[in-house]
mmCIF file of N, CA and C in Angstrom:
data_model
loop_
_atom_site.group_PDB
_atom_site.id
_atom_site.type_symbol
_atom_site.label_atom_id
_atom_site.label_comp_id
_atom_site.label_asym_id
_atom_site.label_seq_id
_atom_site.Cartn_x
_atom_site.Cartn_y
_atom_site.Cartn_z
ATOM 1 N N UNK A 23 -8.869 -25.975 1.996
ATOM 2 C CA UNK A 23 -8.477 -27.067 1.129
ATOM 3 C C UNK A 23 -7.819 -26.489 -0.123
ATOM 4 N N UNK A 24 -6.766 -26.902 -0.332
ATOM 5 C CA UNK A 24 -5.766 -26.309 -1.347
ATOM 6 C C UNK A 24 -6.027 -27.117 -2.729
ATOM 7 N N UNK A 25 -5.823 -26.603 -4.136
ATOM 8 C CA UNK A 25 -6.816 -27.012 -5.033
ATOM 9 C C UNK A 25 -5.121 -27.948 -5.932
ATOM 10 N N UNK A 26 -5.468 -28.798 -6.629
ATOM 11 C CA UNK A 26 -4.355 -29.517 -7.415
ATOM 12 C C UNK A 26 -3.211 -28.401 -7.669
ATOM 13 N N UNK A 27 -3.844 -27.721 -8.465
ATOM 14 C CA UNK A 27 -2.627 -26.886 -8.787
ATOM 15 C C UNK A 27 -2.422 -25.905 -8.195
ATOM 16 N N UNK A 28 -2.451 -25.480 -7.113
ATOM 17 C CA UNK A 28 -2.267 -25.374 -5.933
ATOM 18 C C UNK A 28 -1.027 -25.601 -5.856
ATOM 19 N N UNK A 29 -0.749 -26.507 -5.204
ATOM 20 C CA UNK A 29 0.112 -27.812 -4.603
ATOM 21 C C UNK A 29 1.541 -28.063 -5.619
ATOM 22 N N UNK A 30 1.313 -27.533 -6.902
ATOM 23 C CA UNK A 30 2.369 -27.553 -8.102
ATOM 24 C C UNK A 30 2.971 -26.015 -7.852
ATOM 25 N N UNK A 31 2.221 -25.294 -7.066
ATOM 26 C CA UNK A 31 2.984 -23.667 -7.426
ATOM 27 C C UNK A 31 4.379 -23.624 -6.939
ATOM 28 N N UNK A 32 4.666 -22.544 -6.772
ATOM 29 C CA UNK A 32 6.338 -22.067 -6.535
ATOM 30 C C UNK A 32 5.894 -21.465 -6.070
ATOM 31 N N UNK A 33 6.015 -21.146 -4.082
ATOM 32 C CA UNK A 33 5.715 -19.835 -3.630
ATOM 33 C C UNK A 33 7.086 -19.850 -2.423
ATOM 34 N N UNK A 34 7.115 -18.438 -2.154
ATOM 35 C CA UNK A 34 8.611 -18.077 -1.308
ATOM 36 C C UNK A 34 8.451 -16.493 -1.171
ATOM 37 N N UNK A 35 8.603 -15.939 0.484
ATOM 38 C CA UNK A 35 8.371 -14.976 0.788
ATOM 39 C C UNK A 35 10.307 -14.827 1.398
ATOM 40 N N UNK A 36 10.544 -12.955 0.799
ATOM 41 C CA UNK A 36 11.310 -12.773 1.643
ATOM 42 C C UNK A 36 11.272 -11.379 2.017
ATOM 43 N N UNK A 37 12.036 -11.696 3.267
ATOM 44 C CA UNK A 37 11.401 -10.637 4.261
ATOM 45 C C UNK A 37 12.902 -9.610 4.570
ATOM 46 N N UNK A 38 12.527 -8.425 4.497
ATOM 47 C CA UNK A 38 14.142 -7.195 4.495
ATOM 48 C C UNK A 38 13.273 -6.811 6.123
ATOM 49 N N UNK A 39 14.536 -6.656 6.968
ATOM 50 C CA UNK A 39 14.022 -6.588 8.261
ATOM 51 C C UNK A 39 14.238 -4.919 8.476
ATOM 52 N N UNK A 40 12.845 -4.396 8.735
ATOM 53 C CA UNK A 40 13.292 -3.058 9.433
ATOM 54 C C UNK A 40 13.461 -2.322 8.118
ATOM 55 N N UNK A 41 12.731 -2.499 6.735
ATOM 56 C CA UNK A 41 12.848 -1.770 6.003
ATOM 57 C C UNK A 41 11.682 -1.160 5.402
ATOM 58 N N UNK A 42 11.376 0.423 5.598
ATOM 59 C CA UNK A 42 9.936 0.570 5.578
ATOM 60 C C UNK A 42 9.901 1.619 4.154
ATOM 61 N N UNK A 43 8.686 1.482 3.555
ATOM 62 C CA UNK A 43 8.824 1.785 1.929
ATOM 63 C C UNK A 43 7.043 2.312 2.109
ATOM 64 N N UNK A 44 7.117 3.258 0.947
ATOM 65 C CA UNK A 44 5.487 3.553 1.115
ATOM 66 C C UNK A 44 4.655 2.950 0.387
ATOM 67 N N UNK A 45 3.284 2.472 1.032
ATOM 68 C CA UNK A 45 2.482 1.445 0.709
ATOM 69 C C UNK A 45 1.869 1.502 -0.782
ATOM 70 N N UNK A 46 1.786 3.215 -0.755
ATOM 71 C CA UNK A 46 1.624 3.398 -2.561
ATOM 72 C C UNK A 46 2.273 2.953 -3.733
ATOM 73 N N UNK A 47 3.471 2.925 -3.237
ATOM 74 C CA UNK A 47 5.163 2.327 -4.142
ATOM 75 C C UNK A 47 4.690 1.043 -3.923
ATOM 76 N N UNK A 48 4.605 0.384 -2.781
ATOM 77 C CA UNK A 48 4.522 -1.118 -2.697
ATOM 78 C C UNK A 48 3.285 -1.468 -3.726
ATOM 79 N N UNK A 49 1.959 -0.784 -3.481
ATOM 80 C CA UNK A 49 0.943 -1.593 -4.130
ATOM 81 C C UNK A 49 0.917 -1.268 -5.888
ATOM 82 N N UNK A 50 1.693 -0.814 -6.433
ATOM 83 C CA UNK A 50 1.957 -0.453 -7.519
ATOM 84 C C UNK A 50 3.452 -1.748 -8.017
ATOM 85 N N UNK A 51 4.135 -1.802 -7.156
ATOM 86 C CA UNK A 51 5.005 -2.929 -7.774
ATOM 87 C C UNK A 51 4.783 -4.520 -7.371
ATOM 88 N N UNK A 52 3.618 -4.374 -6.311
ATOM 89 C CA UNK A 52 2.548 -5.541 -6.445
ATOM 90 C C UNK A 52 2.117 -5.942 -7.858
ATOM 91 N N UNK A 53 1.206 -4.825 -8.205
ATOM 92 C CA UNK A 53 0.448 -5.216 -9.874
ATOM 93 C C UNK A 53 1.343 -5.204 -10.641
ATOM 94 N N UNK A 54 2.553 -4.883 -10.564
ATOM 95 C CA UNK A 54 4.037 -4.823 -11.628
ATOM 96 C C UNK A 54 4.245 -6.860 -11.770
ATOM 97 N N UNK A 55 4.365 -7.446 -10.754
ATOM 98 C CA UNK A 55 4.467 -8.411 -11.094
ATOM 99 C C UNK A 55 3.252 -8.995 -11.049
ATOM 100 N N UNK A 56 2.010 -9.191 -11.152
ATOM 101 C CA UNK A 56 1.334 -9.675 -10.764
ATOM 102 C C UNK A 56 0.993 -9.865 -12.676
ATOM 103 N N UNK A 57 1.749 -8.859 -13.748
ATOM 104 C CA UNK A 57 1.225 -8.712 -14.636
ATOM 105 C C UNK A 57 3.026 -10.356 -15.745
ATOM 106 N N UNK A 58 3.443 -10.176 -14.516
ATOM 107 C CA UNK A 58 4.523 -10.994 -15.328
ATOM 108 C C UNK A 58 3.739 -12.559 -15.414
ATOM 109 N N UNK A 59 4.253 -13.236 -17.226
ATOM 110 C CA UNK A 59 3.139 -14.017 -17.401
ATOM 111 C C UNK A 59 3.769 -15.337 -16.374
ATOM 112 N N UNK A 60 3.163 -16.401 -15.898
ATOM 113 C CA UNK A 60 3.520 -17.166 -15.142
ATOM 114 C C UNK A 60 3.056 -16.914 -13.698
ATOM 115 N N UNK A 61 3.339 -15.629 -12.976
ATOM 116 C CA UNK A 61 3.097 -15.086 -11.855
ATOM 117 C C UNK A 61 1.026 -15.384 -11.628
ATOM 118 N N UNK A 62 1.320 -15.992 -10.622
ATOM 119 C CA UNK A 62 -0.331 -16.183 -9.661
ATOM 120 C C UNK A 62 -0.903 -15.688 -8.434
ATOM 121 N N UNK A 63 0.132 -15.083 -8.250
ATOM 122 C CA UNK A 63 0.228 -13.879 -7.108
ATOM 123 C C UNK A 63 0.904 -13.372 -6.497
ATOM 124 N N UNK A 64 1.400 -12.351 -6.191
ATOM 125 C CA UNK A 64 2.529 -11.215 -5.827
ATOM 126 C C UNK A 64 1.910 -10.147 -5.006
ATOM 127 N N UNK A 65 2.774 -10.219 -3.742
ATOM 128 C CA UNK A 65 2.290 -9.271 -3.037
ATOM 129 C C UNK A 65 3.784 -8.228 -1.963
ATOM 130 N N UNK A 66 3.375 -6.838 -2.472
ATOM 131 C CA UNK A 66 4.754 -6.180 -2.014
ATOM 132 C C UNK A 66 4.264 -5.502 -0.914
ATOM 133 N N UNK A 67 4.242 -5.882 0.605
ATOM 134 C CA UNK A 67 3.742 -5.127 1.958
ATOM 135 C C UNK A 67 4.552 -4.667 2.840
ATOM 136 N N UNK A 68 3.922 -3.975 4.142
ATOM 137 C CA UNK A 68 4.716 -4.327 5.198
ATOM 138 C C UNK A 68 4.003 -5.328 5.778
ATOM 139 N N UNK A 69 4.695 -5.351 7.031
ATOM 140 C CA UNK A 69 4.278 -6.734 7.957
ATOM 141 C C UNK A 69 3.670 -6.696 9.036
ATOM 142 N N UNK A 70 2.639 -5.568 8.153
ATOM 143 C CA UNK A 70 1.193 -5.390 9.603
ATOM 144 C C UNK A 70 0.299 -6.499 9.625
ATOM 145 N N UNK A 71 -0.391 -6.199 11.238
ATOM 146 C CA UNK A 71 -1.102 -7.886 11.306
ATOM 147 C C UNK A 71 -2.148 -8.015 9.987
ATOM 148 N N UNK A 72 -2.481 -7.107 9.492
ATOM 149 C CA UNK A 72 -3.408 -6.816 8.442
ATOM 150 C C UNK A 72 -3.117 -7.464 6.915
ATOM 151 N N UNK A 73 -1.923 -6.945 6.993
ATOM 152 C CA UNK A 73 -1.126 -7.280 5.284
ATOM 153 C C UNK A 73 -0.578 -9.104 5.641
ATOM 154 N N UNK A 74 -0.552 -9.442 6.775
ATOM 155 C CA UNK A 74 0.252 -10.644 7.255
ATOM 156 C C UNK A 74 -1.188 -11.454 7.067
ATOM 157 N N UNK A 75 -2.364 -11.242 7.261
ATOM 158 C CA UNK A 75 -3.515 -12.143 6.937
ATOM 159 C C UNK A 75 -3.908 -11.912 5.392
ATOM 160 N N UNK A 76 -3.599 -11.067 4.855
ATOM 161 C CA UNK A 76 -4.128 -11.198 3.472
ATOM 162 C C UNK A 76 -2.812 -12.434 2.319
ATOM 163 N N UNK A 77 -1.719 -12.172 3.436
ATOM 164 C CA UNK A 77 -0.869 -13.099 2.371
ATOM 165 C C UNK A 77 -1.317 -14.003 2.844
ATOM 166 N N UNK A 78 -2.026 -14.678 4.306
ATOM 167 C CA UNK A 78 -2.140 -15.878 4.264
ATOM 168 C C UNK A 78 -3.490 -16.379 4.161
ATOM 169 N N UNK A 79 -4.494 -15.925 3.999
ATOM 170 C CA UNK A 79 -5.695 -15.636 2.815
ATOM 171 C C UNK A 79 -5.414 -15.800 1.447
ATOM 172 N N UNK A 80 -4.102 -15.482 0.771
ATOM 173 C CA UNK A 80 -3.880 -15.730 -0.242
ATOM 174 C C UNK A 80 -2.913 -17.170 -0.756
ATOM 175 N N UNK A 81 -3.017 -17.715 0.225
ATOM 176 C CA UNK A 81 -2.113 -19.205 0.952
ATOM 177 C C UNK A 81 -0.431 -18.638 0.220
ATOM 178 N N UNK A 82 -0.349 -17.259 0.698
ATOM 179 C CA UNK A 82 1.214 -17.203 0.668
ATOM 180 C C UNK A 82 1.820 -17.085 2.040
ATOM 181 N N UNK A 83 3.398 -17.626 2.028
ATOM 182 C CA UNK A 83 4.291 -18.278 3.051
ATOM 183 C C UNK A 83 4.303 -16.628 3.705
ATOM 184 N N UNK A 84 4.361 -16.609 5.162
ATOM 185 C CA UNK A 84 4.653 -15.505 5.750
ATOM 186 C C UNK A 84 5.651 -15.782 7.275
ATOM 187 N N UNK A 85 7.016 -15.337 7.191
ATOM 188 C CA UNK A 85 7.687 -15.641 8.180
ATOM 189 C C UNK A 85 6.842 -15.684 9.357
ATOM 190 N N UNK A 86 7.603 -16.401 10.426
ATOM 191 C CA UNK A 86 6.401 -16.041 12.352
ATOM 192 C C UNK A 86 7.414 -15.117 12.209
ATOM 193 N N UNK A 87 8.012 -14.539 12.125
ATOM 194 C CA UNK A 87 9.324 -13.589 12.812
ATOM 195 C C UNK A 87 9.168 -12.133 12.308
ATOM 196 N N UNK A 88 8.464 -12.342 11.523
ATOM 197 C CA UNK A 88 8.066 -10.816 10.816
ATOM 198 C C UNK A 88 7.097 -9.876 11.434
ATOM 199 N N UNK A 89 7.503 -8.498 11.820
ATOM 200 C CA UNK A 89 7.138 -7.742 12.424
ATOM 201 C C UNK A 89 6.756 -6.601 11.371
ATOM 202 N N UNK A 90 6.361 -5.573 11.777
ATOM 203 C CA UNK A 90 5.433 -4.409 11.331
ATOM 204 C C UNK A 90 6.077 -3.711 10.523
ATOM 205 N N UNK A 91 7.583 -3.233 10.802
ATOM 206 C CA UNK A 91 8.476 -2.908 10.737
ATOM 207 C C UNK A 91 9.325 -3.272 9.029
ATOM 208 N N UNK A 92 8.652 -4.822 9.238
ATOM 209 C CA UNK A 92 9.761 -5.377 7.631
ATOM 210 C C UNK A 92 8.973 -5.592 6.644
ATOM 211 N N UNK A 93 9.782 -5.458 5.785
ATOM 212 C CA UNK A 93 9.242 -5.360 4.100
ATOM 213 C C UNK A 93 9.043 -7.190 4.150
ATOM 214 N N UNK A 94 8.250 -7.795 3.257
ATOM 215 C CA UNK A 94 7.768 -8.860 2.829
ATOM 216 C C UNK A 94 7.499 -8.662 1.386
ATOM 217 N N UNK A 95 8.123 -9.664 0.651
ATOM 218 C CA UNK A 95 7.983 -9.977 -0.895
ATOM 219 C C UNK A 95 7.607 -11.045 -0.836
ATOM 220 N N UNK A 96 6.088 -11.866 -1.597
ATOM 221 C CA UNK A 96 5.238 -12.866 -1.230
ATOM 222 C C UNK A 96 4.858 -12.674 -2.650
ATOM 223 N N UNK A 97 5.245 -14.071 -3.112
ATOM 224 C CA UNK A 97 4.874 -14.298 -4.743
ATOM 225 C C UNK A 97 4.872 -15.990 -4.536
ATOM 226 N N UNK A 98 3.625 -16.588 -5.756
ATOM 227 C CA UNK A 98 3.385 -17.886 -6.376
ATOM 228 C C UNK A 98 3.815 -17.617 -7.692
ATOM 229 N N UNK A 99 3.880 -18.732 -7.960
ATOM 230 C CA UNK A 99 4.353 -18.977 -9.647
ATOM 231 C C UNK A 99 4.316 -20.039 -10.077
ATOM 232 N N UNK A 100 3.959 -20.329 -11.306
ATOM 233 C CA UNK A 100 4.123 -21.768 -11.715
ATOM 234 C C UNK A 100 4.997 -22.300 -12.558
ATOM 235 N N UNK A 101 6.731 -22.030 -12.173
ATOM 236 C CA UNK A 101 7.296 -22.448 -12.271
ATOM 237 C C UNK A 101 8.694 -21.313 -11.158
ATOM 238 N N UNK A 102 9.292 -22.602 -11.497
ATOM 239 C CA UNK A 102 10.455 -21.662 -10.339
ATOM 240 C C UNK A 102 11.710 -20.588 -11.206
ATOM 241 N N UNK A 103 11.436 -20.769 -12.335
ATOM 242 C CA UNK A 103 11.886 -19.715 -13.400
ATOM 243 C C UNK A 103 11.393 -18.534 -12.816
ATOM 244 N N UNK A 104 10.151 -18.487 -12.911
ATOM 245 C CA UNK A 104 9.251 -17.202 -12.784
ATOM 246 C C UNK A 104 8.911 -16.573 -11.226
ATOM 247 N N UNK A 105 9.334 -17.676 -10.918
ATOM 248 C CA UNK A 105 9.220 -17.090 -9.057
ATOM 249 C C UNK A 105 10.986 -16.500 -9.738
ATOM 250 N N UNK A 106 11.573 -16.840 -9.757
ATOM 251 C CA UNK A 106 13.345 -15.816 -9.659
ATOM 252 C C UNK A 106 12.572 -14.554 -10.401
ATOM 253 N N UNK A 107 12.664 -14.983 -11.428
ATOM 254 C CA UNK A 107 12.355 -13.283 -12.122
ATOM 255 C C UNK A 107 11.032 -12.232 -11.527
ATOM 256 N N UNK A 108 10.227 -12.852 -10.878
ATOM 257 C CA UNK A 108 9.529 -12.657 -10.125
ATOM 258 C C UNK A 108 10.365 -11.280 -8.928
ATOM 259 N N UNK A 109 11.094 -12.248 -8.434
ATOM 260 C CA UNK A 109 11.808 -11.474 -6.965
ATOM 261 C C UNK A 109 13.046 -10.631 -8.150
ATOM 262 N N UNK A 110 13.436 -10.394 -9.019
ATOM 263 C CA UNK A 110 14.428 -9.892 -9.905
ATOM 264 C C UNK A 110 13.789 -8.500 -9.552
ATOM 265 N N UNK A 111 12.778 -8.624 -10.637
ATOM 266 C CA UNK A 111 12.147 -7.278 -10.641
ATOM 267 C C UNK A 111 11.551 -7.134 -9.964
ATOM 268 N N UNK A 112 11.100 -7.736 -8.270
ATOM 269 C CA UNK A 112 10.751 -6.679 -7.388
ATOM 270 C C UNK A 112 12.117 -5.959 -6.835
ATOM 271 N N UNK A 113 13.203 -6.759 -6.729
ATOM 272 C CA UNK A 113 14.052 -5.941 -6.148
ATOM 273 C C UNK A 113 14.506 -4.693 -6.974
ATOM 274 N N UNK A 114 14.586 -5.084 -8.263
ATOM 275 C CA UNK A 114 15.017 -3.979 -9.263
ATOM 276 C C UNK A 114 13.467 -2.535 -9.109
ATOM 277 N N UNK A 115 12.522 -3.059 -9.272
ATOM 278 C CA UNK A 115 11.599 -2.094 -9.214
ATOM 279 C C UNK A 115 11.528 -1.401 -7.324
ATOM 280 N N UNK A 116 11.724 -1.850 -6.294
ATOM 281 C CA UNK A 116 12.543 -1.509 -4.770
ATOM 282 C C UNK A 116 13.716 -0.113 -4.908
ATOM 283 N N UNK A 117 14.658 -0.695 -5.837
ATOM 284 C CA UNK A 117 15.897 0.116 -5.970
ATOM 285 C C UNK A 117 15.584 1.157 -6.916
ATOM 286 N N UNK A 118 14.168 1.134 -7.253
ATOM 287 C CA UNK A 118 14.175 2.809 -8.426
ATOM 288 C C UNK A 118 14.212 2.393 -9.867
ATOM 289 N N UNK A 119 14.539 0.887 -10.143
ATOM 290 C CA UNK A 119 14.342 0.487 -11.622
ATOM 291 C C UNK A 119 13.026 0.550 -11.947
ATOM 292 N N UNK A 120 12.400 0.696 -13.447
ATOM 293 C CA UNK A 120 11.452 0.695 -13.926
ATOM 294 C C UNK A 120 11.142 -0.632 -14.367
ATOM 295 N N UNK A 121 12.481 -1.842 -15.263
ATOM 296 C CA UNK A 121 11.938 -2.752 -16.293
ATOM 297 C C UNK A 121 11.225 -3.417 -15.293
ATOM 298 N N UNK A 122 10.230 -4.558 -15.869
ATOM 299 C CA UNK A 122 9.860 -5.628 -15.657
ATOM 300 C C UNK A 122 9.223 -6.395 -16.321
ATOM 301 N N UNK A 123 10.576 -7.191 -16.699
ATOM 302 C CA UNK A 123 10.435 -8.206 -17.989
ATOM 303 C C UNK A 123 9.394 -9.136 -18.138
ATOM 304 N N UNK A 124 8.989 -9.057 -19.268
ATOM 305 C CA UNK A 124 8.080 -10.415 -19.375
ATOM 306 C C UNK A 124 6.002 -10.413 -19.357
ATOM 307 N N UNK A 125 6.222 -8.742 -19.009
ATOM 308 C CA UNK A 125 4.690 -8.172 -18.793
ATOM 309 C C UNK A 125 4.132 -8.825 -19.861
ATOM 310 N N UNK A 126 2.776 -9.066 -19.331
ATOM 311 C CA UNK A 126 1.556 -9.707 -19.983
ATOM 312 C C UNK A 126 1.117 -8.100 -21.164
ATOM 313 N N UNK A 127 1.044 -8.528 -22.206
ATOM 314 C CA UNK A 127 0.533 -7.551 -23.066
ATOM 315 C C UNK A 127 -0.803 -7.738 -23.416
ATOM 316 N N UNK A 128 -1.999 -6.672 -23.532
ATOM 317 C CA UNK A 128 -3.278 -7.265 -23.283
ATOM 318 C C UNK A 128 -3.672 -6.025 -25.148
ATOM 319 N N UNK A 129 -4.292 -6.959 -25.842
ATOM 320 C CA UNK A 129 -4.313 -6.419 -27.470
ATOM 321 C C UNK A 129 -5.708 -6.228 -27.419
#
């Protein structure tokens, strides 16, 4: 049972077919956005049956077509501003960039 606000998020997975990245890099630009403010969950995997139940444990969208093989970018947000910048800087942090705008600063 999905909770009110829930149901208000912004969520959208996309999937690079056949593109394999190491899981250390991935789970590190996971918590990269996970720290952008707005963001409610972000998840940077491959598309093992393993990583494919935790996004949908985490009620994020996961292609049927996605195989072991492809990268998956799986983020909520609560607003659709922040889902774009969301997927901005995963792709920028993918390609070897560092920024990622908008980090939560904790004082």
């Amino acid at each position: 049972m999905k909770k009110e606000n829930e149901e208000s998020m912004e969520r959208n997975t996309v999937q690079y077919k056949n593109r394999y990245m190491d899981s250390v890099m991935l789970m590190s630009i996971s918590e990269r956005l996970k720290g952008i403010d707005g963001v409610v969950s972000a998840e940077v995997v491959m598309a093992t049956p393993a990583n494919r139940e935790i996004l949908v444990r985490q009620g994020l969208d996961v292609p049927e077509n996605a195989s072991p093989s492809d990268l998956l970018i799986a983020v909520a947000a609560e607003q659709p501003e922040v889902l774009e910048e969301a997927f901005h800087a995963a792709e920028e942090l993918l390609s070897g960039g560092q920024s990622c705008r908008r980090e939560r600063r904790y004082t």
